[in-house]
Short mmCIF file of C-alpha atoms in Angstrom, two decimals:
data_model
loop_
_atom_site.label_atom_id
_atom_site.label_comp_id
_atom_site.label_asym_id
_atom_site.label_seq_id
_atom_site.Cartn_x
_atom_site.Cartn_y
_atom_site.Cartn_z
CA LEU A 1 -109.40 -10.10 16.65
CA VAL A 2 -111.05 -6.98 18.01
CA ALA A 3 -108.54 -4.82 16.14
CA ARG A 4 -109.08 -6.68 12.86
CA ARG A 5 -112.83 -6.30 13.22
CA ASN A 6 -112.34 -2.60 13.85
CA ASP A 7 -110.17 -2.27 10.72
CA SER A 8 -112.86 -3.83 8.53
CA THR A 9 -114.41 -0.37 8.11
CA LEU A 10 -111.18 1.09 6.68
CA PRO A 11 -110.80 1.51 2.90
CA ALA A 12 -109.13 -1.51 1.32
CA ASP A 13 -105.44 -1.00 0.58
CA ASN A 14 -104.57 -3.16 -2.41
CA ARG A 15 -101.21 -1.58 -3.16
CA PRO A 16 -98.33 -4.08 -3.47
CA VAL A 17 -95.67 -4.12 -0.78
CA PHE A 18 -93.00 -3.21 -3.36
CA ALA A 19 -93.51 -0.90 -6.32
CA ASN A 20 -91.83 -3.17 -8.87
CA GLY A 21 -89.25 -5.86 -9.45
CA GLY A 22 -86.44 -3.33 -9.36
CA GLU A 23 -87.29 -2.31 -5.81
CA ILE A 24 -87.48 -5.96 -4.77
CA GLY A 25 -84.04 -6.59 -6.24
CA ILE A 26 -82.46 -3.63 -4.45
CA PHE A 27 -84.16 -4.62 -1.18
CA VAL A 28 -82.77 -8.15 -1.47
CA LEU A 29 -79.28 -6.78 -2.18
CA ILE A 30 -79.36 -4.51 0.87
CA PHE A 31 -80.69 -7.33 3.04
CA GLY A 32 -77.95 -9.61 1.72
CA LEU A 33 -75.29 -7.00 2.50
CA THR A 34 -76.71 -6.55 6.00
CA ALA A 35 -76.69 -10.30 6.61
CA LEU A 36 -73.19 -10.75 5.19
CA LEU A 37 -71.66 -8.09 7.43
CA ARG A 38 -73.33 -9.59 10.50
CA MET A 39 -73.05 -13.31 9.76
CA TRP A 40 -69.76 -13.83 7.92
CA ASN A 41 -67.23 -15.78 10.03
CA LEU A 42 -69.43 -15.14 13.07
CA SER A 43 -67.58 -17.62 15.27
CA GLU A 44 -64.24 -15.83 14.87
CA ILE A 45 -65.00 -12.11 14.49
CA PRO A 46 -64.63 -10.23 16.75
CA PRO A 47 -62.03 -12.29 18.67
CA THR A 48 -63.45 -11.46 22.09
CA ILE A 49 -66.34 -12.47 24.34
CA HIS A 50 -67.51 -9.85 26.80
CA GLY A 51 -68.64 -11.03 30.21
CA ASP A 52 -72.14 -9.58 29.73
CA SER A 53 -72.62 -11.61 26.55
CA ALA A 54 -71.55 -14.77 28.35
CA GLU A 55 -73.88 -14.01 31.26
CA CYS A 56 -76.82 -13.67 28.87
CA ALA A 57 -75.93 -17.05 27.40
CA ILE A 58 -75.58 -18.65 30.84
CA GLN A 59 -79.15 -17.61 31.71
CA GLY A 60 -80.39 -18.99 28.40
CA LEU A 61 -78.53 -22.24 28.99
CA ASP A 62 -80.14 -22.57 32.42
CA ILE A 63 -83.56 -22.30 30.77
CA LEU A 64 -82.62 -24.91 28.17
CA LEU A 65 -81.37 -27.34 30.83
CA GLY A 66 -84.52 -26.99 32.93
CA ARG A 67 -82.89 -25.12 35.81
CA VAL A 68 -85.44 -22.27 35.71
CA SER A 69 -88.77 -22.85 37.43
CA ASP A 70 -90.49 -19.68 36.13
CA VAL A 71 -89.55 -18.58 32.63
CA PHE A 72 -91.35 -15.25 33.22
CA GLY A 73 -89.30 -14.58 36.33
CA PHE A 74 -86.03 -12.73 36.80
CA SER A 75 -82.53 -14.15 36.53
CA PRO A 76 -79.85 -13.77 39.24
CA TRP A 77 -77.81 -11.65 36.80
CA TYR A 78 -78.92 -8.10 37.72
CA PHE A 79 -82.54 -9.37 37.88
CA THR A 80 -82.81 -9.37 34.10
CA PRO A 81 -86.07 -10.92 32.79
CA TYR A 82 -85.70 -14.53 31.72
CA PRO A 83 -87.73 -14.03 28.49
CA ALA A 84 -84.87 -11.91 27.13
CA HIS A 85 -82.60 -14.95 27.39
CA LEU A 86 -84.94 -17.36 25.60
CA PRO A 87 -83.27 -16.68 22.20
CA TYR A 88 -80.03 -18.09 23.63
CA SER A 89 -81.88 -21.22 24.72
CA ALA A 90 -83.19 -21.74 21.20
CA SER A 91 -79.81 -20.98 19.65
CA PHE A 92 -77.94 -23.45 21.87
CA ALA A 93 -80.56 -26.08 21.10
CA LEU A 94 -79.89 -25.57 17.38
CA ALA A 95 -76.16 -24.80 17.21
CA GLY A 96 -74.88 -26.34 20.42
CA LYS A 97 -72.97 -24.63 23.21
CA THR A 98 -70.56 -22.85 20.89
CA VAL A 99 -69.49 -19.30 20.10
CA LEU A 100 -71.80 -19.49 17.09
CA GLY A 101 -74.69 -20.45 19.35
CA LEU A 102 -73.86 -17.53 21.64
CA ARG A 103 -73.78 -14.98 18.82
CA LEU A 104 -76.53 -16.21 16.54
CA PRO A 105 -79.45 -14.47 18.35
CA SER A 106 -77.91 -11.00 18.09
CA ALA A 107 -76.74 -11.58 14.51
CA LEU A 108 -80.24 -12.60 13.41
CA LEU A 109 -81.95 -9.69 15.15
CA GLY A 110 -79.31 -7.26 13.89
CA THR A 111 -79.95 -8.45 10.34
CA LEU A 112 -83.74 -8.46 10.65
CA SER A 113 -83.66 -4.88 12.02
CA MET A 114 -83.10 -3.73 8.46
CA ILE A 115 -86.67 -4.74 7.47
CA PRO A 116 -88.71 -2.49 9.82
CA LEU A 117 -86.21 0.34 9.22
CA TYR A 118 -86.81 0.07 5.47
CA PHE A 119 -90.58 0.25 5.74
CA LEU A 120 -90.49 2.98 8.40
CA VAL A 121 -88.49 5.27 6.11
CA ARG A 122 -90.31 4.16 2.95
CA GLY A 123 -93.70 5.05 4.40
CA TRP A 124 -92.41 8.53 5.16
CA LEU A 125 -89.91 9.51 2.49
CA GLY A 126 -90.26 6.90 -0.26
CA ARG A 127 -88.21 3.98 -1.49
CA ARG A 128 -85.06 5.87 -2.50
CA ALA A 129 -84.65 7.33 0.98
CA ALA A 130 -85.39 3.91 2.49
CA GLN A 131 -82.65 2.37 0.37
CA ILE A 132 -80.16 5.02 1.45
CA ALA A 133 -81.00 4.77 5.16
CA THR A 134 -80.89 0.98 5.27
CA THR A 135 -77.61 0.79 3.33
CA LEU A 136 -75.98 3.28 5.70
CA PHE A 137 -77.33 1.20 8.59
CA ALA A 138 -76.03 -1.99 6.97
CA VAL A 139 -72.42 -0.72 6.91
CA SER A 140 -72.54 1.00 10.33
CA HIS A 141 -69.60 -0.28 12.39
CA ALA A 142 -71.51 0.01 15.67
CA ALA A 143 -74.57 -1.81 14.33
CA ILE A 144 -72.28 -4.52 12.93
CA HIS A 145 -70.36 -4.95 16.19
CA PHE A 146 -73.38 -5.25 18.47
CA SER A 147 -74.94 -7.69 16.03
CA ARG A 148 -71.88 -9.96 16.33
CA ILE A 149 -71.01 -10.11 20.03
CA GLY A 150 -74.06 -11.95 21.40
CA LEU A 151 -75.21 -9.16 23.72
CA TRP A 152 -78.91 -8.88 24.51
CA ASN A 153 -79.24 -5.11 23.98
CA ILE A 154 -79.74 -5.66 20.23
CA GLN A 155 -83.23 -6.88 21.16
CA ALA A 156 -84.14 -3.33 22.22
CA LEU A 157 -83.01 -1.95 18.85
CA PHE A 158 -85.04 -4.51 16.91
CA LEU A 159 -88.20 -3.95 18.96
CA ALA A 160 -87.82 -0.17 18.72
CA LEU A 161 -87.71 -0.33 14.93
CA VAL A 162 -90.66 -2.74 14.82
CA GLY A 163 -92.70 -0.65 17.27
CA PHE A 164 -92.03 2.68 15.57
CA ALA A 165 -92.68 1.27 12.09
CA PHE A 166 -96.06 -0.08 13.23
CA LEU A 167 -96.89 3.11 15.13
CA ALA A 168 -96.11 5.42 12.19
CA ALA A 169 -98.20 3.26 9.85
CA ALA A 170 -101.05 3.07 12.39
CA ILE A 171 -101.22 6.86 12.70
CA ARG A 172 -101.03 7.28 8.94
CA LYS A 173 -103.76 4.73 8.18
CA GLY A 174 -105.79 4.78 11.39
CA SER A 175 -105.31 1.02 11.74
CA ALA A 176 -106.19 -0.60 15.07
CA LEU A 177 -104.29 -3.78 14.16
CA LEU A 178 -101.06 -1.91 13.45
CA ALA A 179 -101.54 0.11 16.65
CA SER A 180 -101.95 -3.12 18.64
CA CYS A 181 -98.71 -4.48 17.17
CA ALA A 182 -96.95 -1.24 18.13
CA GLY A 183 -98.23 -1.64 21.70
CA ILE A 184 -97.06 -5.25 21.87
CA ALA A 185 -93.58 -4.20 20.71
CA ALA A 186 -93.53 -1.50 23.39
CA GLY A 187 -94.52 -4.06 26.02
CA LEU A 188 -91.91 -6.58 24.90
CA GLY A 189 -89.34 -3.80 25.16
CA PHE A 190 -89.65 -4.01 28.95
CA TYR A 191 -88.39 -7.60 28.85
CA THR A 192 -85.15 -6.52 27.15
CA TYR A 193 -82.25 -4.15 27.79
CA THR A 194 -83.20 -0.96 29.65
CA GLY A 195 -83.17 1.02 26.40
CA GLY A 196 -86.26 -0.93 25.31
CA ARG A 197 -88.36 1.21 27.65
CA LEU A 198 -87.78 4.10 25.28
CA ILE A 199 -90.34 2.60 22.87
CA LEU A 200 -93.21 3.31 25.28
CA VAL A 201 -91.90 6.74 26.27
CA VAL A 202 -91.59 7.88 22.64
CA SER A 203 -94.94 6.34 21.68
CA VAL A 204 -96.80 8.12 24.51
CA ALA A 205 -95.08 11.44 23.70
CA LEU A 206 -95.91 11.12 19.99
CA LEU A 207 -99.56 10.28 20.63
CA ALA A 208 -99.80 13.24 23.00
CA LEU A 209 -98.50 15.56 20.27
CA GLN A 210 -100.85 13.97 17.75
CA LEU A 211 -103.77 15.07 19.91
CA VAL A 212 -102.64 18.63 19.24
CA PHE A 213 -101.74 18.34 15.55
CA GLY A 214 -103.75 15.38 14.23
CA PRO A 215 -107.38 14.20 14.04
CA GLN A 216 -108.23 13.58 17.70
CA ARG A 217 -110.70 10.78 17.10
CA ARG A 218 -108.16 8.73 15.15
CA VAL A 219 -105.42 9.41 17.70
CA ILE A 220 -107.62 8.32 20.60
CA GLN A 221 -108.49 5.09 18.80
CA VAL A 222 -104.86 4.37 17.89
CA GLY A 223 -103.74 5.23 21.42
CA GLY A 224 -106.34 2.90 22.93
CA PHE A 225 -105.16 -0.06 20.88
CA VAL A 226 -101.50 0.76 21.59
CA ALA A 227 -102.36 0.68 25.30
CA ALA A 228 -104.25 -2.61 24.89
CA GLY A 229 -101.33 -4.25 23.07
CA PHE A 230 -98.92 -2.97 25.70
CA ALA A 231 -101.08 -4.33 28.53
CA VAL A 232 -101.29 -7.78 26.93
CA ALA A 233 -97.51 -7.99 26.46
CA MET A 234 -96.77 -6.68 29.94
CA ALA A 235 -99.26 -8.88 31.82
CA PRO A 236 -96.79 -11.69 32.71
CA MET A 237 -94.18 -9.18 33.92
CA ILE A 238 -96.75 -7.32 36.03
CA VAL A 239 -97.79 -10.58 37.67
CA THR A 240 -94.14 -11.40 38.37
CA TYR A 241 -93.53 -7.95 39.87
CA VAL A 242 -96.52 -8.46 42.15
CA THR A 243 -95.17 -11.79 43.39
CA ASP A 244 -91.50 -10.74 43.50
CA HIS A 245 -91.17 -7.30 45.07
CA ASP A 246 -87.36 -7.49 45.19
CA ALA A 247 -87.16 -7.46 41.39
CA LEU A 248 -88.95 -4.13 41.21
CA TRP A 249 -86.39 -2.46 43.47
CA ALA A 250 -83.37 -4.18 41.93
CA ASP A 251 -83.48 -2.08 38.76
CA ARG A 252 -79.97 -0.97 37.78
CA THR A 253 -81.04 2.36 36.28
CA GLY A 254 -80.49 4.24 39.53
CA SER A 255 -76.89 3.06 39.80
CA VAL A 256 -75.94 4.71 36.48
CA PHE A 257 -78.10 7.86 36.81
CA ALA A 258 -75.76 10.83 36.45
CA LEU A 259 -77.59 12.98 39.04
CA ALA A 260 -77.96 10.31 41.72
CA GLU A 261 -76.18 10.80 45.05
CA SER A 262 -74.47 7.43 44.70
CA THR A 263 -72.78 8.46 41.44
CA ARG A 264 -72.17 12.12 42.29
CA ASP A 265 -68.46 11.80 43.12
CA HIS A 266 -67.77 9.80 39.98
CA VAL A 267 -69.65 12.21 37.72
CA GLU A 268 -67.98 15.25 39.25
CA SER A 269 -64.56 13.72 38.71
CA THR A 270 -65.24 12.79 35.07
CA THR A 271 -66.97 16.04 34.08
CA GLY A 272 -64.93 18.46 36.17
CA GLU A 273 -68.16 20.15 37.26
CA THR A 274 -69.92 20.31 40.63
CA SER A 275 -73.20 22.04 39.77
CA THR A 276 -76.12 20.20 38.21
CA ALA A 277 -76.22 22.64 35.29
CA GLY A 278 -72.51 22.21 34.63
CA ILE A 279 -72.73 18.42 34.79
CA LEU A 280 -75.65 18.35 32.35
CA ARG A 281 -73.81 20.71 29.99
CA VAL A 282 -70.71 18.50 29.84
CA GLN A 283 -72.82 15.33 29.62
CA THR A 284 -74.74 16.83 26.67
CA ILE A 285 -71.59 17.84 24.82
CA GLN A 286 -69.99 14.43 25.35
CA SER A 287 -73.15 12.64 24.23
CA LEU A 288 -73.42 14.66 21.01
CA ARG A 289 -69.72 14.19 20.26
CA GLY A 290 -70.31 10.45 20.23
CA PHE A 291 -72.13 10.88 16.92
CA PHE A 292 -69.49 13.08 15.27
CA ASP A 293 -65.95 12.99 16.66
CA HIS A 294 -65.71 10.92 19.85
CA GLY A 295 -65.21 7.19 20.30
CA ASP A 296 -67.12 4.74 22.45
CA GLN A 297 -66.57 4.74 26.22
CA SER A 298 -68.21 1.37 26.88
CA VAL A 299 -66.26 -1.76 27.79
CA GLN A 300 -68.37 -3.81 25.35
CA TYR A 301 -66.79 -2.05 22.37
CA GLY A 302 -64.39 0.80 23.13
CA THR A 303 -63.70 1.83 19.54
CA ASP A 304 -62.12 5.19 18.78
CA ARG A 305 -64.62 5.74 15.94
CA ALA A 306 -67.62 8.06 16.23
CA LEU A 307 -71.00 6.68 15.19
CA THR A 308 -70.94 8.51 11.84
CA SER A 309 -68.32 9.63 9.32
CA PRO A 310 -67.69 13.36 8.83
CA VAL A 311 -69.71 13.50 5.59
CA THR A 312 -72.58 11.55 7.11
CA ALA A 313 -72.46 13.77 10.20
CA PHE A 314 -72.96 16.85 8.01
CA LEU A 315 -75.96 15.20 6.35
CA VAL A 316 -77.34 14.22 9.77
CA LEU A 317 -77.25 17.85 10.88
CA ALA A 318 -78.95 18.97 7.67
CA GLY A 319 -81.62 16.28 8.05
CA LEU A 320 -82.22 17.29 11.66
CA LEU A 321 -82.89 20.88 10.59
CA ILE A 322 -85.24 19.71 7.82
CA ALA A 323 -87.15 17.51 10.29
CA LEU A 324 -87.57 20.48 12.62
CA VAL A 325 -88.99 22.53 9.74
CA ARG A 326 -91.39 19.66 8.96
CA PHE A 327 -92.44 19.22 12.57
CA ARG A 328 -96.10 19.02 11.59
CA ASP A 329 -95.44 15.68 9.87
CA SER A 330 -96.11 12.84 12.29
CA GLU A 331 -93.02 10.95 11.09
CA SER A 332 -90.83 14.01 11.69
CA ARG A 333 -92.16 14.26 15.22
CA LEU A 334 -91.55 10.54 15.75
CA VAL A 335 -87.89 10.66 14.69
CA LEU A 336 -87.25 13.90 16.58
CA LEU A 337 -88.77 12.47 19.77
CA TRP A 338 -86.85 9.26 19.21
CA ALA A 339 -83.60 11.22 18.90
CA GLY A 340 -84.23 13.73 21.69
CA LEU A 341 -85.67 11.43 24.34
CA GLY A 342 -83.21 8.67 23.46
CA LEU A 343 -80.26 11.01 23.80
CA LEU A 344 -81.58 12.43 27.08
CA LEU A 345 -82.55 9.18 28.78
CA GLY A 346 -79.85 6.96 27.28
CA SER A 347 -76.82 9.23 27.44
CA ILE A 348 -77.13 12.74 28.90
CA LEU A 349 -78.61 11.50 32.18
CA ILE A 350 -76.38 8.41 32.31
CA ILE A 351 -72.78 8.28 33.54
CA ASP A 352 -69.75 8.09 31.24
CA PRO A 353 -71.12 9.16 27.84
CA PRO A 354 -70.87 8.45 25.00
CA SER A 355 -71.59 4.75 25.37
CA HIS A 356 -72.55 2.89 22.20
CA THR A 357 -73.99 0.15 24.38
CA ARG A 358 -76.56 2.56 25.82
CA LEU A 359 -77.09 4.43 22.55
CA ILE A 360 -77.93 1.29 20.58
CA VAL A 361 -81.62 2.17 20.26
CA LEU A 362 -80.55 5.37 18.48
CA PHE A 363 -78.26 3.71 15.91
CA PRO A 364 -80.70 4.10 12.96
CA VAL A 365 -81.65 7.71 13.74
CA PRO A 366 -78.59 9.43 12.18
CA PHE A 367 -79.09 7.46 8.97
CA ILE A 368 -82.78 8.43 8.82
CA PHE A 369 -81.80 12.10 9.14
CA ALA A 370 -79.08 11.64 6.50
CA ALA A 371 -81.57 9.98 4.13
CA LEU A 372 -84.00 12.87 4.70
CA ALA A 373 -81.32 15.40 3.76
CA ILE A 374 -80.28 13.49 0.63
CA GLU A 375 -83.85 12.86 -0.49
CA THR A 376 -84.73 16.54 -0.06
CA MET A 377 -81.74 17.55 -2.17
CA LEU A 378 -82.43 14.94 -4.87
CA GLN A 379 -86.07 15.94 -5.11
CA ARG A 380 -84.96 19.49 -5.89
CA LEU A 381 -82.60 18.14 -8.55
CA ASP A 382 -85.39 16.02 -10.02
CA ARG A 383 -87.57 19.10 -10.51
CA HIS A 384 -84.99 20.59 -12.85
CA GLY A 385 -85.41 17.61 -15.17
CA GLY A 386 -82.82 16.89 -17.81
CA ARG A 387 -81.37 13.59 -18.83
CA TRP A 388 -78.35 13.98 -16.57
CA MET A 389 -80.27 14.36 -13.32
CA GLY A 390 -80.65 10.61 -12.89
CA LEU A 391 -76.89 10.13 -13.16
CA VAL A 392 -76.27 13.00 -10.75
CA SER A 393 -78.65 11.44 -8.21
CA LEU A 394 -76.96 8.07 -8.57
CA ALA A 395 -73.51 9.65 -8.17
CA VAL A 396 -74.59 11.41 -4.97
CA CYS A 397 -75.93 8.17 -3.48
CA VAL A 398 -72.83 6.20 -4.47
CA PHE A 399 -70.54 8.84 -2.95
CA VAL A 400 -72.42 9.04 0.35
CA ILE A 401 -72.64 5.28 0.75
CA GLY A 402 -69.07 4.74 -0.44
CA GLN A 403 -67.47 7.12 2.03
CA ALA A 404 -69.59 5.68 4.84
CA ALA A 405 -68.50 2.15 3.92
CA VAL A 406 -64.81 3.12 3.91
CA PHE A 407 -65.14 4.89 7.27
CA ASN A 408 -67.09 2.12 8.98
CA LEU A 409 -65.67 -1.07 7.51
CA GLY A 410 -62.09 0.18 7.53
CA GLY A 411 -62.44 1.29 11.13
CA TYR A 412 -64.01 -1.98 12.22
CA ARG A 413 -61.29 -4.00 10.53
CA ARG A 414 -58.64 -2.07 12.45
CA TYR A 415 -60.59 -2.64 15.67
CA VAL A 416 -60.70 -6.40 15.03
CA GLU A 417 -56.95 -6.46 14.32
CA TRP A 418 -56.24 -4.54 17.51
CA ILE A 419 -58.47 -6.67 19.73
CA ASP A 420 -56.99 -9.84 18.26
CA LYS A 421 -53.58 -8.79 19.59
CA GLU A 422 -54.82 -7.50 22.93
CA GLU A 423 -57.48 -10.03 23.93
CA ARG A 424 -55.82 -13.18 25.30
CA MET A 425 -58.91 -14.46 27.10
CA TRP A 426 -60.43 -15.17 23.66
CA ASP A 427 -57.74 -17.77 23.04
CA VAL A 428 -58.43 -19.38 26.41
CA VAL A 429 -62.16 -19.53 25.65
CA GLN A 430 -61.47 -21.23 22.33
CA VAL A 431 -59.39 -23.88 24.10
CA VAL A 432 -62.15 -24.55 26.63
CA GLU A 433 -64.75 -24.65 23.84
CA GLN A 434 -62.58 -27.14 21.92
CA TYR A 435 -61.93 -29.58 24.77
CA GLY A 436 -65.34 -29.16 26.41
CA GLU A 437 -66.70 -30.42 29.69
CA LEU A 438 -64.87 -33.77 29.60
CA HIS A 439 -61.70 -32.12 30.91
CA ASP A 440 -60.63 -30.25 34.03
CA TYR A 441 -58.65 -27.04 33.54
CA TYR A 442 -55.71 -25.49 35.37
CA PHE A 443 -55.41 -21.87 34.31
CA PHE A 444 -52.29 -19.82 35.06
CA GLY A 445 -53.60 -16.43 33.91
CA GLY A 446 -52.20 -14.12 36.53
CA PRO A 447 -54.01 -11.02 37.82
CA THR A 448 -55.29 -9.88 34.41
CA MET A 449 -57.25 -13.01 33.44
CA SER A 450 -59.46 -14.66 35.99
CA ALA A 451 -60.60 -18.27 35.80
CA ARG A 452 -63.95 -17.01 37.08
CA ALA A 453 -64.60 -15.09 33.85
CA PRO A 454 -68.21 -15.63 32.65
CA ALA A 455 -67.05 -16.87 29.24
CA LEU A 456 -64.99 -19.63 30.86
CA ARG A 457 -67.87 -20.57 33.16
CA LEU A 458 -70.17 -20.79 30.13
CA PHE A 459 -68.05 -23.15 28.05
CA ALA A 460 -66.51 -25.12 30.89
CA GLY A 461 -69.94 -26.01 32.24
CA GLY A 462 -69.56 -28.68 34.90
CA SER A 463 -65.79 -28.88 34.50
CA ARG A 464 -63.51 -27.81 37.29
CA ILE A 465 -61.37 -24.73 36.64
CA VAL A 466 -58.49 -24.24 39.04
CA GLU A 467 -56.79 -20.86 39.10
CA GLY A 468 -53.10 -21.63 39.38
CA ILE A 469 -50.35 -19.27 40.51
CA ASN A 470 -47.13 -21.27 40.37
CA THR A 471 -45.78 -24.84 40.39
CA VAL A 472 -47.20 -25.45 43.88
CA ASP A 473 -50.68 -25.57 42.34
CA ILE A 474 -49.85 -28.45 39.99
CA PRO A 475 -51.41 -31.67 41.37
CA HIS A 476 -49.51 -34.94 41.71
CA VAL A 477 -52.42 -37.11 40.55
CA LEU A 478 -55.06 -36.39 37.91
CA ILE A 479 -58.47 -38.02 38.22
CA ARG A 480 -59.85 -36.71 34.91
CA ASP A 481 -58.36 -35.65 31.61
CA THR A 482 -56.83 -32.25 32.29
CA VAL A 483 -55.74 -29.24 30.30
CA PHE A 484 -53.10 -26.88 31.69
CA ILE A 485 -53.29 -23.39 30.12
CA ILE A 486 -50.40 -20.92 30.39
CA PRO A 487 -50.51 -17.57 28.54
CA ALA A 488 -47.25 -16.93 26.71
CA MET A 489 -45.33 -13.67 26.77
CA LEU A 490 -47.01 -12.14 29.83
CA PRO A 491 -44.23 -10.33 31.73
CA GLU A 492 -46.37 -9.94 34.87
CA ILE A 493 -46.58 -13.72 35.39
CA GLU A 494 -43.41 -14.92 33.64
CA LEU A 495 -41.42 -15.41 36.86
CA GLN A 496 -44.26 -17.32 38.53
CA THR A 497 -44.93 -19.68 35.61
CA ARG A 498 -41.37 -20.13 34.32
CA ASN A 499 -41.04 -23.71 35.61
CA VAL A 500 -44.68 -24.77 35.31
CA GLY A 501 -44.16 -26.53 31.98
CA THR A 502 -41.09 -28.39 33.24
CA VAL A 503 -42.91 -29.69 36.32
CA ILE A 504 -45.92 -30.79 34.23
CA THR A 505 -43.80 -32.78 31.76
CA GLU A 506 -41.77 -34.37 34.55
CA ARG A 507 -44.81 -35.27 36.63
CA PHE A 508 -46.93 -36.41 33.65
CA PRO A 509 -44.67 -37.88 30.93
CA ASN A 510 -47.69 -38.59 28.71
CA SER A 511 -48.58 -34.88 28.47
CA ARG A 512 -49.07 -33.46 25.01
CA LEU A 513 -47.81 -29.93 24.26
CA VAL A 514 -49.90 -27.58 22.10
CA VAL A 515 -48.90 -24.00 21.28
CA THR A 516 -51.38 -21.50 19.81
CA GLY A 517 -50.66 -18.29 17.92
CA GLU A 518 -48.01 -17.40 15.38
CA GLU A 519 -44.48 -18.82 15.53
CA ASN A 520 -43.01 -15.46 16.47
CA GLU A 521 -45.95 -14.44 18.68
CA GLN A 522 -47.21 -17.34 20.74
CA GLN A 523 -50.53 -16.87 22.55
CA LEU A 524 -50.96 -19.91 24.79
CA ILE A 525 -48.88 -22.88 25.94
CA ILE A 526 -51.17 -25.86 26.56
CA TYR A 527 -50.46 -29.25 28.10
CA VAL A 528 -53.12 -31.93 27.60
CA VAL A 529 -52.81 -34.83 30.07
CA SER A 530 -54.86 -38.01 30.34
CA GLY A 531 -56.56 -38.67 33.67
CA GLY A 532 -55.51 -41.37 36.11
CA THR A 533 -51.82 -40.54 35.79
CA GLY A 534 -49.17 -39.06 38.03
CA ALA A 535 -47.01 -39.96 41.04
CA GLN A 536 -48.78 -41.92 43.75
#
């Protein structure tokens, strides 16, 4: 209310949100493409559930079931803030405890991220550049993947885009209301994945530079309202930190800091360097390669694809140089700080780069630089006039977007095909999701697949999961309906489980055999047995 009252002295801005119907149509098409690539067959693609995604969902489920006394407190999973898991609570309430319910929060936020990205670029470079940047973002394989796996770090990306879009507009217009919204986004970033803290760091750095390059009175006013919004959003967390000192010291950042004593041996072995300068040099090279020619090192993805295609990478480099030349523009400074500080704090100073999981807040940056390079080139073409310039501009845009789509979507399809063959735990999770909490489970997974996996704990709920090794672990009497799960074609456990099926059928004649997978490539052998049966 204070901010709105302050903005009442600003000149009225009666311009429409979109220039015309054509822009609205293109915006809707890009939004539809973004949603399609993140929502289509969400329950089945990708055929894997990472333990971190399941842990996020478990915390959200605890909130939904009333097991959490303080929703502003910290969960037992790495002391992550409970507010970050509230979307999972809402999703499970709507979609049930299913894979869809697990993935819906990240898919929605990944789709909605396109909106602040569009208006951030549009306010700086115009609608054509915004359309290029958002389309490249829509087809980005990394942005698609992390929008589909149910991991909470997508919250940091969404809030970063919202915060930076509001901040850029606030500086441009001198709006206290927009500045307050930017501060609230920065504060909410502290409730999410660690990368969300970058919003505040970049905002403070940008405002500091604005004091040098921009009208100081406007910057001080904008900065004050950013700080006020941040303080309002952070108030519950500050109170919780005051009452729970352990949470403040349980932050995981120190355990992955590349220059910490605790990680020194690991970093020296992976970089081949012993000096701080040498470590930072290798870390920088590896981090930069993640954008151009190096795959992901994280366990949440692990693709062999770089973040950008070769053509896009060239445009990114050109756009970076153009942004440096235009450093006096506030938007150029914002994107450069976003890129530089994000790369430093999220990759160079963190072990095992490049990690797409940790770089998620930077996903839109290459496409903003690429759009800047294309828009600069097309503006020069437009000045020459001629009736063919429009077709040339269209051809350039189609080529850039087309090659990016082939690189990203083709690569992601191959990743999905590969993970479908490699990931057997996915099949087990689907069985547990299908039969639910009304059954007990005996799981003969061997050393590579633990019955204590977070995904199994999530979907099994109150059911009992027994980790079996051989026929000795098969009970003689079943109290509840029971499902025996045996992975097929696993050489490391074949000798141990060879007679498990025979013993089950002999001991429980009413057992029902179910085999999953293809006829020539079986995935699981399942025996479903009614409770209250067996030898007395």
